[in-house]
Coordinates of C-alpha atoms in Angstrom, one line a residue:
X1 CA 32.8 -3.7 0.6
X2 CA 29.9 -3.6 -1.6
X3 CA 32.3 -3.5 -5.2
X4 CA 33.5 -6.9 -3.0
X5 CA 30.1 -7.8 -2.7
X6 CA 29.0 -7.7 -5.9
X7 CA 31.6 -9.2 -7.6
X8 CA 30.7 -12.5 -5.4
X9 CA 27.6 -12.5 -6.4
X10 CA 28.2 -12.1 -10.2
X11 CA 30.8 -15.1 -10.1
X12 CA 28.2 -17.4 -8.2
X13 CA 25.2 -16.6 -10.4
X14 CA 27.5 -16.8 -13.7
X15 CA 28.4 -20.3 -13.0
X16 CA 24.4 -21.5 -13.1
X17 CA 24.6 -21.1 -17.1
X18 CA 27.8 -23.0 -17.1
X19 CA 27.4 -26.5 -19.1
X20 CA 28.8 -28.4 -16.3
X21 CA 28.0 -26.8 -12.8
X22 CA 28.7 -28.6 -9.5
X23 CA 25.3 -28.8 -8.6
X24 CA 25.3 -29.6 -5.3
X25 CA 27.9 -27.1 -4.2
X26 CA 26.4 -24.3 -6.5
X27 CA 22.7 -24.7 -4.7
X28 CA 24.9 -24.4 -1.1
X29 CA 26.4 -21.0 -2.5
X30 CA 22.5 -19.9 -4.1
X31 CA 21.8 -20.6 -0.2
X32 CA 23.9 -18.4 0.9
X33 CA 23.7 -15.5 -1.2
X34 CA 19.8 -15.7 -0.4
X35 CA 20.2 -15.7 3.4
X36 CA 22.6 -12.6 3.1
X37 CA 20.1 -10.7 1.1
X38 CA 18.7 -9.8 4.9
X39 CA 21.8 -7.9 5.3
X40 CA 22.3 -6.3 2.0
X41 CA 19.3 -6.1 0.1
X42 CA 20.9 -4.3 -2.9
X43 CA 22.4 -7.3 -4.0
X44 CA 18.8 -9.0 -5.2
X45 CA 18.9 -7.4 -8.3
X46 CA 22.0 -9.9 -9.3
X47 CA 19.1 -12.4 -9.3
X48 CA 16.8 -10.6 -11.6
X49 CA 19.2 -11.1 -14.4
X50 CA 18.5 -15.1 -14.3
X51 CA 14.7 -14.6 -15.2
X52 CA 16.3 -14.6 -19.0
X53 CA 18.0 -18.2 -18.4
X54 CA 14.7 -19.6 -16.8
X55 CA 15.0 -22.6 -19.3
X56 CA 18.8 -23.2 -19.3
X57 CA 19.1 -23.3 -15.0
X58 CA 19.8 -26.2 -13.5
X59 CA 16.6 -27.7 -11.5
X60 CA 17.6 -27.5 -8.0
X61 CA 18.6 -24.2 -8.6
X62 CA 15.2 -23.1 -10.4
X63 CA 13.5 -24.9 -7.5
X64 CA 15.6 -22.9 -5.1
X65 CA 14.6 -19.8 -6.6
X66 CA 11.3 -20.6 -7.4
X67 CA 10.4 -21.2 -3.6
X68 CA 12.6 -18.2 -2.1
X69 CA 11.1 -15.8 -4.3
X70 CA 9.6 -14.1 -1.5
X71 CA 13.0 -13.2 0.3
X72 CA 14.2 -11.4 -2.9
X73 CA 11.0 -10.0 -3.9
X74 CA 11.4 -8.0 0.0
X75 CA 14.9 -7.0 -0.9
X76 CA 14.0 -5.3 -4.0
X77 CA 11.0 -3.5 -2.2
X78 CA 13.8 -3.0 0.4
X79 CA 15.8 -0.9 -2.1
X80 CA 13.4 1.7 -3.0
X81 CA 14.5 4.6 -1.8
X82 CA 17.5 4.7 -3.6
X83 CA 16.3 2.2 -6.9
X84 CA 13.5 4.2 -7.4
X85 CA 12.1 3.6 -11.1
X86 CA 15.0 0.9 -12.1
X87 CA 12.7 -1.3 -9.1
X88 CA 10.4 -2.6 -11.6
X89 CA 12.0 -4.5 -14.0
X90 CA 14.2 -5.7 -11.5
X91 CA 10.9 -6.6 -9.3
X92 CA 8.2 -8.2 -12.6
X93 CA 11.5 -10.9 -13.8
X94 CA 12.0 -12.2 -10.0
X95 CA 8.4 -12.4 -9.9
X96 CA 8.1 -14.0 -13.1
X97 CA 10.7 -16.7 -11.0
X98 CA 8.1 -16.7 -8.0
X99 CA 6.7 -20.0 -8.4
X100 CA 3.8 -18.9 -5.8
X101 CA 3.2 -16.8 -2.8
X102 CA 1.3 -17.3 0.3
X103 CA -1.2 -15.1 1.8
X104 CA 0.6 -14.0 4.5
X105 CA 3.6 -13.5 2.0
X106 CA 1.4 -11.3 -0.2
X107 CA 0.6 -9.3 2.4
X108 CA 3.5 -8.9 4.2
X109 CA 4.7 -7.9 0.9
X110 CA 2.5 -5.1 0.0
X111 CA 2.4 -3.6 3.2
X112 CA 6.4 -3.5 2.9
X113 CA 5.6 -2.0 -0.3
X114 CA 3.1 0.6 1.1
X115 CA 5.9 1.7 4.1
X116 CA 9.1 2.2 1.6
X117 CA 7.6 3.3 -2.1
X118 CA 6.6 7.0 -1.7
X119 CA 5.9 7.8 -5.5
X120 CA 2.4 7.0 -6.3
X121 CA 3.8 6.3 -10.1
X122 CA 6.1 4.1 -8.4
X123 CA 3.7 2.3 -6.1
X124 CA 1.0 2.3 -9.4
X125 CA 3.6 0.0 -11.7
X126 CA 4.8 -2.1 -9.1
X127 CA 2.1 -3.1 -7.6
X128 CA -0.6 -3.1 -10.2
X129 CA 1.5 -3.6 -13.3
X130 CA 3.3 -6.3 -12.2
X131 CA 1.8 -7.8 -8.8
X132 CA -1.9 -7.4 -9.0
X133 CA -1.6 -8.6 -12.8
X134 CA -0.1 -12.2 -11.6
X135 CA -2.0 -12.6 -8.4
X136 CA -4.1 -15.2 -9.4
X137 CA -0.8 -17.1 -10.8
X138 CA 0.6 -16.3 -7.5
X139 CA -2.7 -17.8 -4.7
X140 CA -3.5 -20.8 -7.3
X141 CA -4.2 -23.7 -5.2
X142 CA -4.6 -21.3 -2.3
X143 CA -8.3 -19.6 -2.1
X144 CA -10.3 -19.3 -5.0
X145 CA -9.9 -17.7 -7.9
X146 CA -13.4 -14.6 -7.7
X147 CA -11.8 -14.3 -4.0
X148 CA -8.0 -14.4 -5.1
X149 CA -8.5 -11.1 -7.5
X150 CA -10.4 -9.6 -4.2
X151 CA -7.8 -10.3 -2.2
X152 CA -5.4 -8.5 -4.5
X153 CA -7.9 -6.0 -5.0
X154 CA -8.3 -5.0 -1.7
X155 CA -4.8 -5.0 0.1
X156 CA -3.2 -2.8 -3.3
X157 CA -5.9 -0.4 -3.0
X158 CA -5.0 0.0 1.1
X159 CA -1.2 0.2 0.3
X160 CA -1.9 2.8 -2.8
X161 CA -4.2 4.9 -0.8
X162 CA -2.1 5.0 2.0
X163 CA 0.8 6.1 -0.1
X164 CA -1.1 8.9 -1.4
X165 CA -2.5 9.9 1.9
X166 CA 1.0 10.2 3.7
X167 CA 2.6 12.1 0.2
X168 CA 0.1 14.7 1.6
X169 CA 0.6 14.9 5.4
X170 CA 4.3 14.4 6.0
X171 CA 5.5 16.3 8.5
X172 CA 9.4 17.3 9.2
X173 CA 10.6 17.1 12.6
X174 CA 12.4 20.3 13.9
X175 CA 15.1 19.0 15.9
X176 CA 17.3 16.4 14.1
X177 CA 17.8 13.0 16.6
X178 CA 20.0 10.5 16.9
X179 CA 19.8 6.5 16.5
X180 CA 21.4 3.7 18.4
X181 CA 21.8 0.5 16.7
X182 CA 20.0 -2.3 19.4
X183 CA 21.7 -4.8 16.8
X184 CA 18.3 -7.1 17.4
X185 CA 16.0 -7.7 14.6
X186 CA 12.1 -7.6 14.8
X187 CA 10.2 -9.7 11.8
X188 CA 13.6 -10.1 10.2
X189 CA 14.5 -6.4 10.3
X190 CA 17.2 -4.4 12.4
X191 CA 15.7 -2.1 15.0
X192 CA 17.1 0.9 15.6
X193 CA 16.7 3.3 18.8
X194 CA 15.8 7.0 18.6
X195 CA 15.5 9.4 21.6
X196 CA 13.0 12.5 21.8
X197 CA 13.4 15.2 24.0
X198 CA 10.9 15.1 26.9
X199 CA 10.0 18.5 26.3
X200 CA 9.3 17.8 22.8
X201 CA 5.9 18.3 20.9
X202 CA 4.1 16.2 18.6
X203 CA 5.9 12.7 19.4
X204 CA 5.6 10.1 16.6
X205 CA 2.9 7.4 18.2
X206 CA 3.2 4.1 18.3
X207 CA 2.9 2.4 14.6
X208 CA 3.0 6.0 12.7
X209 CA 4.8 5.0 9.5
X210 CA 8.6 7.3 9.9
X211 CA 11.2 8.1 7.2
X212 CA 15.2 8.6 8.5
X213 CA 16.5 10.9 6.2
X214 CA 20.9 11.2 6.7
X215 CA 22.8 12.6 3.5
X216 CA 20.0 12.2 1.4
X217 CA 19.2 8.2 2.0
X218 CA 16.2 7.6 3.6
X219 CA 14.8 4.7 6.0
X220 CA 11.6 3.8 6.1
X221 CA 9.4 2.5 8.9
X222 CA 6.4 2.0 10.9
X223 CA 7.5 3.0 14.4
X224 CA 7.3 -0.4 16.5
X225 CA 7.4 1.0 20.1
X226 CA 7.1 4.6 21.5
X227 CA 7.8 5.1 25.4
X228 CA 9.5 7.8 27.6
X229 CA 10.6 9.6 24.7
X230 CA 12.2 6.3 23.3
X231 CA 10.9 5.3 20.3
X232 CA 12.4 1.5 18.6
X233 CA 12.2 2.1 14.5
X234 CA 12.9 -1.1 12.3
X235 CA 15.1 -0.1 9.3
X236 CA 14.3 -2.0 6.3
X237 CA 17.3 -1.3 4.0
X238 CA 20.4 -2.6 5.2
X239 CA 21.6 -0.6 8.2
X240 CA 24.2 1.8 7.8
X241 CA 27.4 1.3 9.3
X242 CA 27.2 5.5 10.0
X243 CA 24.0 5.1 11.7
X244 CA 25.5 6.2 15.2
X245 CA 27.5 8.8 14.0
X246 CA 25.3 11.2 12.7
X247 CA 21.8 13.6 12.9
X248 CA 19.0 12.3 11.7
X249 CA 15.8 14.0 10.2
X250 CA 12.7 12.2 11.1
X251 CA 9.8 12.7 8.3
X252 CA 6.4 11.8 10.2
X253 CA 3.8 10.4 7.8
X254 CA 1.4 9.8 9.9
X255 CA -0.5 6.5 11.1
X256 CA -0.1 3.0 10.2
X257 CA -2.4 1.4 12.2
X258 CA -5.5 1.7 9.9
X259 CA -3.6 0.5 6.9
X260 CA -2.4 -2.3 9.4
X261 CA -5.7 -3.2 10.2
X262 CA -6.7 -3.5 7.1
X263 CA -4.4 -5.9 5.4
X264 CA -5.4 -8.0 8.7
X265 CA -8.8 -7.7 7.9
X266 CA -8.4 -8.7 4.5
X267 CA -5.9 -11.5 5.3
X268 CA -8.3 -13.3 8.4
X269 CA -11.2 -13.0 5.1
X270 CA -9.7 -14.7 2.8
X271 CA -8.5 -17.3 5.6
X272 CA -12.2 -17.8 6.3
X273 CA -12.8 -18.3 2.6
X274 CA -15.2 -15.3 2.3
X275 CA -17.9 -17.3 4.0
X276 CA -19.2 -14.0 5.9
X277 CA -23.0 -12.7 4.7
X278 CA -24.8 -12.4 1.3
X279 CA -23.0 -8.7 1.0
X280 CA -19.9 -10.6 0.8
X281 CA -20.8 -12.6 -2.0
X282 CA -22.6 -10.1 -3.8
X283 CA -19.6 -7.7 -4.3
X284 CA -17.5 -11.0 -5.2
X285 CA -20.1 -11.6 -8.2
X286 CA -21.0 -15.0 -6.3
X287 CA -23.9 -17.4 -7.4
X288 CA -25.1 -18.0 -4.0
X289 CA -26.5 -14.2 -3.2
X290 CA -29.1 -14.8 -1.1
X291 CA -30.5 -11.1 -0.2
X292 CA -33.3 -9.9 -2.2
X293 CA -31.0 -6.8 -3.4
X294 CA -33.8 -5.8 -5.9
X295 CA -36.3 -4.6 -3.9
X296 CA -34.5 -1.8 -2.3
X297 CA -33.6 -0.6 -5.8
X298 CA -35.2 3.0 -7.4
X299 CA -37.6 1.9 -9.9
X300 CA -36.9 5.1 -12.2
X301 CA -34.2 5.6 -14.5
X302 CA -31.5 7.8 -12.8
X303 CA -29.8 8.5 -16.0
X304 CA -31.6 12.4 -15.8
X305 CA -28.9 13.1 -13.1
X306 CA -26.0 12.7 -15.1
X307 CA -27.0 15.5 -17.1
X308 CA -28.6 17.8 -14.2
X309 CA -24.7 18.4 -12.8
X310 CA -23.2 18.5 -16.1
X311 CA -20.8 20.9 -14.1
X312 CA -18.7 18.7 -12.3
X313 CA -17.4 17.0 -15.9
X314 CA -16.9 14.0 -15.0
X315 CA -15.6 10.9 -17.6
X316 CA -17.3 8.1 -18.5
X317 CA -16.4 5.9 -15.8
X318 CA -17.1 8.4 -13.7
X319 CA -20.8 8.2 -15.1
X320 CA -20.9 4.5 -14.9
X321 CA -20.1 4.8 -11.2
X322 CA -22.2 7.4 -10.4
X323 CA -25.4 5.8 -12.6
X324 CA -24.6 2.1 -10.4
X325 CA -24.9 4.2 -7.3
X326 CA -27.6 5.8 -8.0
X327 CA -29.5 2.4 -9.3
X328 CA -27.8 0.0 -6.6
X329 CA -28.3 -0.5 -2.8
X330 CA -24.6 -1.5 -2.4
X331 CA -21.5 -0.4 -4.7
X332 CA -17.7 -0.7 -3.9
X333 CA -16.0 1.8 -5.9
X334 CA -12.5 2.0 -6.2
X335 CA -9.4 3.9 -8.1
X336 CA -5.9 4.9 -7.7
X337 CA -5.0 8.1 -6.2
X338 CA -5.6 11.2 -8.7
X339 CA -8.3 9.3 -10.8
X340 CA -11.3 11.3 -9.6
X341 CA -12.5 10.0 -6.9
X342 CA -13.8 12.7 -4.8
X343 CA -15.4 14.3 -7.6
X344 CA -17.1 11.4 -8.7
X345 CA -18.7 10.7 -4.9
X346 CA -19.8 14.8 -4.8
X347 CA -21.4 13.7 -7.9
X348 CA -23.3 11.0 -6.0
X349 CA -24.3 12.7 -3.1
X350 CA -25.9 15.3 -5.6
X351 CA -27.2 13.1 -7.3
X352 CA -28.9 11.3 -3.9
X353 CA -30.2 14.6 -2.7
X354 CA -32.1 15.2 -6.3
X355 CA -33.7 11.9 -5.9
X356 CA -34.0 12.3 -2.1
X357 CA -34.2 16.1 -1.4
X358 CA -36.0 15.2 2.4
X359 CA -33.6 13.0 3.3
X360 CA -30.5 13.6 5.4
X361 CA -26.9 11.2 3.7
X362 CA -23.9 10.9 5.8
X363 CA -21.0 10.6 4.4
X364 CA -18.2 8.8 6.2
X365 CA -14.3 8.2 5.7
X366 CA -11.4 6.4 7.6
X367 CA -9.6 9.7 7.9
X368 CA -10.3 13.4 9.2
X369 CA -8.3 14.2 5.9
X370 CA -10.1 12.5 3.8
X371 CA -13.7 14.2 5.1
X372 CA -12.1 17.7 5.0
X373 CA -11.3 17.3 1.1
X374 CA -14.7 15.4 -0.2
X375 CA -16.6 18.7 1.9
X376 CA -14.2 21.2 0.2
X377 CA -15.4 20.1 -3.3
X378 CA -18.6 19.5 -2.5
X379 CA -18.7 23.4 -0.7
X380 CA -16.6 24.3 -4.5
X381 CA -19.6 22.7 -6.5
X382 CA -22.9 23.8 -4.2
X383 CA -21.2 27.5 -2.6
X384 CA -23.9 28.9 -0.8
X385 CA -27.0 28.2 -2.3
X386 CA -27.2 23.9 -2.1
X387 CA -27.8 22.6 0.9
X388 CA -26.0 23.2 3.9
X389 CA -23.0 20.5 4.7
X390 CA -22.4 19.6 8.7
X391 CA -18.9 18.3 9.0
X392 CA -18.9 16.8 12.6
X393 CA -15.3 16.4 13.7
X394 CA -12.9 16.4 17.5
X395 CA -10.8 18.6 16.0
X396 CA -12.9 21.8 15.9
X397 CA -10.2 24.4 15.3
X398 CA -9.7 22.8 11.6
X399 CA -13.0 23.3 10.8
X400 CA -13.5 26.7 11.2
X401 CA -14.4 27.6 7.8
X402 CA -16.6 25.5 7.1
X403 CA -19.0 25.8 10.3
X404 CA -22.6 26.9 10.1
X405 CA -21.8 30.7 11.9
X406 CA -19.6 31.1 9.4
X407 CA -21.4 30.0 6.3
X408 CA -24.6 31.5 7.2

C-alpha cells in the first residue's frame, strides 16, 4: 500500500514542473494529497522536494503550499520516530515554503515537536536550527518583532527542556497492554484505547506524555484521559493497521501538564501583546521600563567572585551569566540541555552567599528532579564544610542522603 502510495504522490507532484499543467485540476489533486497527509504522514516528505522548484511552480499551487505549510510541517514532526536525522532537511525546505504561521500553529507545532522528538540533537537542529532561526519570518505581521523572538524563545526552551527531562525519567511498564482502535480522532489525531490492570501500580496520570513501543516503532503521546484503568492515547503517526493485534510496551515519561501550561502561558502573553508589568518589558529590552531597577543593584564590583570559585571551571558565558547575576536584580538565563546550566547557578548561589553570607537564598525549580540535581552539585562543590543545604520536598524517602541527621 504505501509503494502504491508513493508512487501517486510522485506522479502528482512531478506534473507541477510540467510546461503546461492543468491548473485547476492539478491544485484539486495538491488538495487532496494534503488532506491525506492526516492519514499517512510519511508521505510529506514528497513535498519537501518542491522547495528546489519554488520559482518554476505554478501560482495557485505555490499559494496552496505556501498557506498549508502547517499540515506538512505536523506530518514531518509526525514521522520522527522512524525519520530520525533525515527530519531536518526534509522539515527547513517545507519551512522555507511556509509562507507564515500563526501563534497557535507555532505552538501547536513545538509542542508536537516536544511529545515525538526524543534525541536532544534531534530536537536542538530542528527546532533551533531551523524554526527558531525563521520565527520572526514566520509571526511578521502578527506580534512584534522584540516579542516575536520571545515568543520563540520561550516555547523552544519548554519543548527542549522537556525533552531532556523525560530522556532521564522514562520508565518501562512491566506488563505489556493491549490497544483498541476507538477509530475517533481528538485535535485531528486517532485515539487509541489501552486497558490497565486494576491491580496495577504506578498508572500513567492523565496528560503524562507515553511512548507505544510494538516491533521497534514507537507512538508517541500525551495521555488524554485516564479512568477505571482505561486510559484514551492519541497516536500521532499514522495508526497501524496491527494495532489490535498485538502487545504493547508502554514507556512512561512522565508529566505533560507543566510543559502544557507553559506553551499556554506563553501563547495567552503574546495574545495580550506583552502588556503585563515593567519586568515584562525589561527582560524584552523594551524602552518603556518603568521600575527603577538600579537601585536594588550592588554597588561593588562582583567580578572578585569569579575568581574566588575558580573550582567549578566554568566558560566564559558561564562567567558572563554568573557576573549579570551577581550585578542585576532580575536575569533570565537560558541554554539547551547539557550546556552547563546547573553548574553555572551553584556558581551563583556561591557567589550570593560570599556577598551575602547572613542571608538565607532559596532556590526553586518546576520539578523535584530538577532540585535533587542542582543540590547534588552544589553538595559535590561545598562537601561538608560550606554551608549546610535544606532541600524541602513531599517525597522524603528520596531525600535521604542528603538530610541534616545524615550530613551532620
Amino acid at each position: 500500500m504505501t509503494s502504491v502510495t508513493q508512487n501517486v504522490y510522485g506522479h502528482v507532484l512531478s506534473r507541477v514542473s510540467t510546461d503546461d499543467p492543468d491548473i485547476e485540476c492539478l491544485s484539486w489533486q495538491v488538495d487532496v494529497l494534503l488532506d491525506h497527509l492526516s492519514m499517512e504522514p510519511s508521505m510529506a516528505a514528497s513535498f519537501s522536494r518542491l522547495s528546489t522548484r519554488k520559482a518554476h511552480l505554478p501560482r495557485g499551487v505555490l499559494q496552496k503550499l505556501q498557506d498549508r505549510g502547517q499540515e506538512i510541517l505536523n506530518a514531518i514532526v509526525r514521522c520522527a520516530c522512524s525519520a530520525d536525522a533525515l527530519l531536518v532537511p526534509a522539515f527547513e525546505s517545507v519551512l522555507s515554503l511556509t509562507h507564515a504561521l500563526t501563534l497557535d500553529g507555532m505552538t501547536s507545532l513545538v509542542e508536537l515537536c516536544a511529545l515525538t522528538i526524543h534525541s536532544p540533537d534531534l530536537a536542538l537542529d530542528i527546532l533551533l536550527g531551523c524554526l527558531k532561526r525563521q520565527s520572526l519570518r514566520l509571526l511578521a505581521g502578527t506580534i512584534k518583532p522584540a516579542l516575536a523572538m520571545h515568543f520563540a524563545d520561550n516555547i523552544v526552551s519548554i519543548a527542549l527542556d522537556h525533552i531532556h527531562e523525560a530522556n532521564e525519567q522514562q520508565i518501562d511498564r512491566a506488563e505489556m497492554i493491549m490497544l483498541h482502535d476507538l477509530k475517533k480522532e481528538r485535535d485531528g489525531y486517532p485515539l487509541a484505547e489501552c486497558a490497565f490492570r486494576i491491580d496495577s501500580a504506578k498508572v500513567p496520570e492523565t496528560w503524562a506524555h507515553v511512548r507505544l513501543t510494538a516491533a521497534s516503532k514507537p507512538k508517541n503521546a500525551p495521555l488524554a484521559r485516564e479512568s477505571l484503568g482505561i486510559g484514551h492515547v492519541p497516536v500521532f503517526p499514522a495508526m497501524p493497521v496491527f494495532v489490535e493485534q498485538c502487545s504493547w510496551i508502554l514507556t512512561n515519561y512522565g508529566p505533560f501538564v507543566r510543559p502544557r501550561a507553559l506553551f499556554a502561558a506563553m501563547r495567552h502573553f503574546a495574545d495580550t501583546d506583552g502588556q503585563y508589568c515593567c519586568v515584562a518589558n525589561e527582560l524584552l529590552a523594551s524602552d518603556t521600563v518603568a521600575c527603577e531597577a538600579g537601585a536594588m543593584r550592588p554597588k561593588s564590583d562582583c567580578r572578585t567572585a569569579l575568581t574566588t570559585h575558580f573550582q567549578l571551571s566554568l566558560n566564559e558565558s558561564q562567567r558572563a551569566a554568573m557576573l549579570a547575576a551577581l550585578t542585576h536584580p532580575l536575569v533570565l538565563i537560558w541554554g539547551p540541555p547539557d550546556t552547563g546550566k546547573t553548574q553555572t547557578i551553584v556558581a551563583i548561589i556561591l557567589g550570593l552567599l560570599d556577598r551575602f553570607p547572613d542571608e538565607r537564598i532559596l532556590v526553586t525549580a518546576p520539578t523535584h528532579n530538577a532540585v535533587d540535581n542542582l543540590m547534588r552539585r552544589y553538595l559535590d562543590v561545598t562537601g561538608r564544610t560550606g554551608p549546610v543545604a535544606l532541600r524541602v520536598s513531599t517525597e522524603a524517602s528520596l531525600l535521604h542522603s542528603h538530610t541534616l541527621s545524615l550530613l551532620v
